[in-house]
């Protein structure tokens, strides 16, 4: 891998600056985090600003390291401007899905770049479906699309069971945003990677079918 792209460095820098401000200033953190009640009352900016706040350094590092490893794939495929568009579409999509699923929970809150980063991850999978990934403690490479589909299915389970203090909904929304934006920017993928497009769509369709049936 070559040197880190400037646009990636800027995104990481913004996340670090805003997060460290939030670490030391609780009022700042509380004002700009995602919170359903305050968003519905008019503070729509939280849907964007919450994506640059993190709970702690480990949360920040995990998201930024993940972004670092997959950003280059998307930048190589689309260039820095479209990379940024996909990043922010994914961030907002994560917030919108969280707002949709938790609209009746005024005190539901969340922070983190996970939705945006997951969108970049899924964009990278669509662009390079043959890419292999490694998971901790598993010594063999696993196809990226297998991890992608598995992660979305786990996110559905996490949303249903409310597993851990994790924004599963934002992760899923970010994946949808990255998936949709990538296909919008490169419609040829529908024909050149038809099977992959269909496979990655299955968990997305499943989520909304389950929501329609009242299973989530």
CSV table of C-alpha atoms in Angstrom, one decimal:
chain,number,residue,atom,x,y,z
A,1,UNK,CA,0.0,0.0,0.0
A,2,UNK,CA,1.3,3.5,-0.9
A,3,UNK,CA,1.1,6.6,1.3
A,4,UNK,CA,-2.2,7.6,2.8
A,5,UNK,CA,-4.3,9.8,0.5
A,6,UNK,CA,-4.8,13.4,1.5
A,7,UNK,CA,-8.6,13.1,1.5
A,8,UNK,CA,-8.3,10.1,3.9
A,9,UNK,CA,-5.9,12.0,6.1
A,10,UNK,CA,-8.3,15.0,6.3
A,11,UNK,CA,-11.3,12.7,7.3
A,12,UNK,CA,-9.2,11.0,10.0
A,13,UNK,CA,-8.0,14.4,11.2
A,14,UNK,CA,-11.5,15.8,11.4
A,15,UNK,CA,-12.7,12.7,13.4
A,16,UNK,CA,-9.7,13.0,15.7
A,17,UNK,CA,-10.2,16.7,16.3
A,18,UNK,CA,-13.9,16.5,17.0
A,19,UNK,CA,-13.6,13.3,19.1
A,20,UNK,CA,-10.9,14.7,21.3
A,21,UNK,CA,-12.9,17.9,21.8
A,22,UNK,CA,-15.8,15.6,22.9
A,23,UNK,CA,-13.5,13.6,25.3
A,24,UNK,CA,-12.7,16.8,27.2
A,25,UNK,CA,-15.9,18.7,26.9
A,26,UNK,CA,-19.0,16.9,28.0
A,27,UNK,CA,-21.3,19.7,27.0
A,28,UNK,CA,-19.9,19.6,23.5
A,29,UNK,CA,-20.4,15.9,23.3
A,30,UNK,CA,-24.0,16.0,24.5
A,31,UNK,CA,-24.8,18.8,22.1
A,32,UNK,CA,-23.6,17.1,19.0
A,33,UNK,CA,-24.3,13.4,19.6
A,34,UNK,CA,-27.1,11.6,17.8
A,35,UNK,CA,-30.2,11.7,19.9
A,36,UNK,CA,-33.7,11.0,18.6
A,37,UNK,CA,-35.7,13.4,20.7
A,38,UNK,CA,-33.5,16.4,20.0
A,39,UNK,CA,-33.2,15.6,16.3
A,40,UNK,CA,-37.0,15.4,16.0
A,41,UNK,CA,-37.3,18.7,17.9
A,42,UNK,CA,-35.2,20.5,15.2
A,43,UNK,CA,-31.5,19.8,15.8
A,44,UNK,CA,-31.0,18.0,12.5
A,45,UNK,CA,-27.2,18.8,12.5
A,46,UNK,CA,-26.7,16.0,15.0
A,47,UNK,CA,-27.3,13.5,12.2
A,48,UNK,CA,-24.0,14.7,10.7
A,49,UNK,CA,-22.0,15.8,13.7
A,50,UNK,CA,-22.5,12.6,15.6
A,51,UNK,CA,-20.5,10.8,12.9
A,52,UNK,CA,-17.3,12.6,14.0
A,53,UNK,CA,-17.7,12.0,17.8
A,54,UNK,CA,-16.5,8.8,19.5
A,55,UNK,CA,-16.9,7.3,22.9
A,56,UNK,CA,-13.2,6.8,23.6
A,57,UNK,CA,-9.9,6.4,21.9
A,58,UNK,CA,-10.3,2.7,21.1
A,59,UNK,CA,-13.6,3.4,19.4
A,60,UNK,CA,-11.9,6.2,17.3
A,61,UNK,CA,-8.9,4.0,16.5
A,62,UNK,CA,-11.0,1.1,15.4
A,63,UNK,CA,-13.0,3.2,13.0
A,64,UNK,CA,-10.1,5.1,11.6
A,65,UNK,CA,-7.9,2.0,11.1
A,66,UNK,CA,-10.8,0.3,9.2
A,67,UNK,CA,-11.2,3.5,7.1
A,68,UNK,CA,-7.4,3.6,6.4
A,69,UNK,CA,-7.4,0.0,5.0
A,70,UNK,CA,-10.4,0.4,2.6
A,71,UNK,CA,-10.4,4.1,1.6
A,72,UNK,CA,-7.7,3.5,-1.0
A,73,UNK,CA,-9.8,1.0,-2.9
A,74,UNK,CA,-12.7,3.5,-3.2
A,75,UNK,CA,-10.4,6.4,-4.0
A,76,UNK,CA,-8.6,4.3,-6.7
A,77,UNK,CA,-12.0,3.4,-8.2
A,78,UNK,CA,-13.8,6.8,-8.1
A,79,UNK,CA,-11.3,9.5,-7.1
A,80,UNK,CA,-11.3,11.6,-4.0
A,81,UNK,CA,-14.5,13.7,-4.6
A,82,UNK,CA,-16.8,10.6,-5.1
A,83,UNK,CA,-15.1,9.0,-2.2
A,84,UNK,CA,-16.1,11.9,0.0
A,85,UNK,CA,-19.7,11.8,-1.4
A,86,UNK,CA,-19.9,8.1,-0.6
A,87,UNK,CA,-18.5,8.7,2.9
A,88,UNK,CA,-21.1,11.4,3.7
A,89,UNK,CA,-24.0,9.6,2.0
A,90,UNK,CA,-23.1,6.5,4.2
A,91,UNK,CA,-22.9,8.7,7.3
A,92,UNK,CA,-26.3,10.3,6.7
A,93,UNK,CA,-27.9,7.0,5.6
A,94,UNK,CA,-26.8,5.5,8.9
A,95,UNK,CA,-28.4,8.3,10.9
A,96,UNK,CA,-31.6,8.1,8.8
A,97,UNK,CA,-31.9,4.4,9.4
A,98,UNK,CA,-31.3,4.8,13.1
A,99,UNK,CA,-33.9,7.6,13.2
A,100,UNK,CA,-36.4,5.4,11.4
A,101,UNK,CA,-36.0,2.4,13.6
A,102,UNK,CA,-35.7,4.3,16.9
A,103,UNK,CA,-38.2,7.1,16.1
A,104,UNK,CA,-40.3,6.2,19.2
A,105,UNK,CA,-37.3,6.2,21.5
A,106,UNK,CA,-36.6,9.9,22.3
A,107,UNK,CA,-33.5,9.1,24.5
A,108,UNK,CA,-31.9,6.7,22.0
A,109,UNK,CA,-28.4,8.1,21.3
A,110,UNK,CA,-25.3,7.1,19.4
A,111,UNK,CA,-22.0,8.5,18.2
A,112,UNK,CA,-19.2,7.3,15.8
A,113,UNK,CA,-18.1,7.1,12.2
A,114,UNK,CA,-19.1,3.5,12.0
A,115,UNK,CA,-21.9,4.1,9.5
A,116,UNK,CA,-19.7,6.1,7.1
A,117,UNK,CA,-16.8,3.6,7.5
A,118,UNK,CA,-19.1,0.7,6.9
A,119,UNK,CA,-20.3,2.4,3.7
A,120,UNK,CA,-16.7,2.7,2.5
A,121,UNK,CA,-16.1,-0.9,3.4
A,122,UNK,CA,-19.1,-2.1,1.3
A,123,UNK,CA,-18.2,0.2,-1.6
A,124,UNK,CA,-14.7,-1.4,-1.6
A,125,UNK,CA,-16.3,-4.9,-1.5
A,126,UNK,CA,-18.4,-4.1,-4.6
A,127,UNK,CA,-15.4,-2.6,-6.4
A,128,UNK,CA,-13.1,-5.5,-5.5
A,129,UNK,CA,-15.4,-8.5,-4.7
A,130,UNK,CA,-12.4,-10.9,-5.0
A,131,UNK,CA,-10.6,-9.1,-2.1
A,132,UNK,CA,-9.7,-11.3,0.8
A,133,UNK,CA,-9.9,-10.1,4.5
A,134,UNK,CA,-8.4,-11.5,7.7
A,135,UNK,CA,-10.3,-11.7,11.0
A,136,UNK,CA,-8.6,-11.9,14.3
A,137,UNK,CA,-7.7,-15.5,15.4
A,138,UNK,CA,-8.6,-16.9,12.0
A,139,UNK,CA,-5.4,-17.7,10.1
A,140,UNK,CA,-6.9,-18.0,6.6
A,141,UNK,CA,-8.1,-15.3,4.3
A,142,UNK,CA,-11.9,-14.9,3.9
A,143,UNK,CA,-13.6,-13.4,0.8
A,144,UNK,CA,-14.6,-9.9,1.6
A,145,UNK,CA,-18.2,-10.5,0.4
A,146,UNK,CA,-18.6,-13.4,2.8
A,147,UNK,CA,-17.7,-11.1,5.7
A,148,UNK,CA,-19.9,-8.3,4.3
A,149,UNK,CA,-23.0,-10.4,4.1
A,150,UNK,CA,-22.3,-12.1,7.4
A,151,UNK,CA,-21.8,-8.7,9.1
A,152,UNK,CA,-25.1,-7.4,7.8
A,153,UNK,CA,-26.9,-10.5,9.0
A,154,UNK,CA,-25.2,-10.1,12.4
A,155,UNK,CA,-26.4,-6.5,12.4
A,156,UNK,CA,-30.0,-7.6,11.8
A,157,UNK,CA,-29.6,-10.0,14.8
A,158,UNK,CA,-28.0,-7.2,16.9
A,159,UNK,CA,-30.8,-4.8,16.1
A,160,UNK,CA,-33.4,-7.4,17.0
A,161,UNK,CA,-31.8,-8.5,20.2
A,162,UNK,CA,-30.3,-5.1,21.2
A,163,UNK,CA,-26.9,-6.7,21.6
A,164,UNK,CA,-24.3,-4.6,23.4
A,165,UNK,CA,-23.8,-0.8,23.3
A,166,UNK,CA,-23.4,-0.8,19.5
A,167,UNK,CA,-25.2,1.2,16.8
A,168,UNK,CA,-26.1,-1.8,14.7
A,169,UNK,CA,-28.7,0.3,12.9
A,170,UNK,CA,-26.2,3.0,11.9
A,171,UNK,CA,-23.8,0.3,10.6
A,172,UNK,CA,-26.5,-1.2,8.5
A,173,UNK,CA,-27.7,2.2,7.2
A,174,UNK,CA,-24.1,3.1,6.3
A,175,UNK,CA,-23.7,-0.2,4.4
A,176,UNK,CA,-26.9,0.6,2.4
A,177,UNK,CA,-25.6,4.1,1.6
A,178,UNK,CA,-22.3,2.8,0.4
A,179,UNK,CA,-23.9,0.0,-1.6
A,180,UNK,CA,-26.4,2.4,-3.3
A,181,UNK,CA,-23.9,5.2,-4.0
A,182,UNK,CA,-21.4,2.8,-5.5
A,183,UNK,CA,-24.0,1.4,-7.9
A,184,UNK,CA,-25.1,4.9,-8.7
A,185,UNK,CA,-21.5,5.9,-9.6
A,186,UNK,CA,-20.7,2.7,-11.5
A,187,UNK,CA,-23.9,1.2,-12.9
A,188,UNK,CA,-21.8,-1.3,-15.0
A,189,UNK,CA,-21.3,-3.2,-11.7
A,190,UNK,CA,-24.9,-4.4,-12.0
A,191,UNK,CA,-23.9,-6.2,-15.2
A,192,UNK,CA,-20.2,-7.1,-14.5
A,193,UNK,CA,-20.7,-8.2,-10.9
A,194,UNK,CA,-24.4,-9.2,-11.0
A,195,UNK,CA,-24.1,-12.1,-8.5
A,196,UNK,CA,-22.2,-9.9,-6.0
A,197,UNK,CA,-24.8,-7.1,-6.3
A,198,UNK,CA,-27.6,-9.6,-5.7
A,199,UNK,CA,-25.9,-11.4,-2.8
A,200,UNK,CA,-25.2,-8.1,-1.0
A,201,UNK,CA,-28.8,-7.0,-1.5
A,202,UNK,CA,-30.2,-10.0,0.2
A,203,UNK,CA,-29.6,-8.9,3.8
A,204,UNK,CA,-30.9,-5.4,2.9
A,205,UNK,CA,-34.1,-6.8,1.5
A,206,UNK,CA,-34.4,-9.2,4.5
A,207,UNK,CA,-34.1,-6.3,7.0
A,208,UNK,CA,-37.0,-4.4,5.5
A,209,UNK,CA,-39.2,-7.5,5.1
A,210,UNK,CA,-38.6,-8.2,8.8
A,211,UNK,CA,-39.4,-4.6,9.7
A,212,UNK,CA,-42.6,-4.8,7.6
A,213,UNK,CA,-43.6,-8.0,9.4
A,214,UNK,CA,-42.9,-6.5,12.8
A,215,UNK,CA,-40.0,-8.8,13.5
A,216,UNK,CA,-37.6,-6.0,14.5
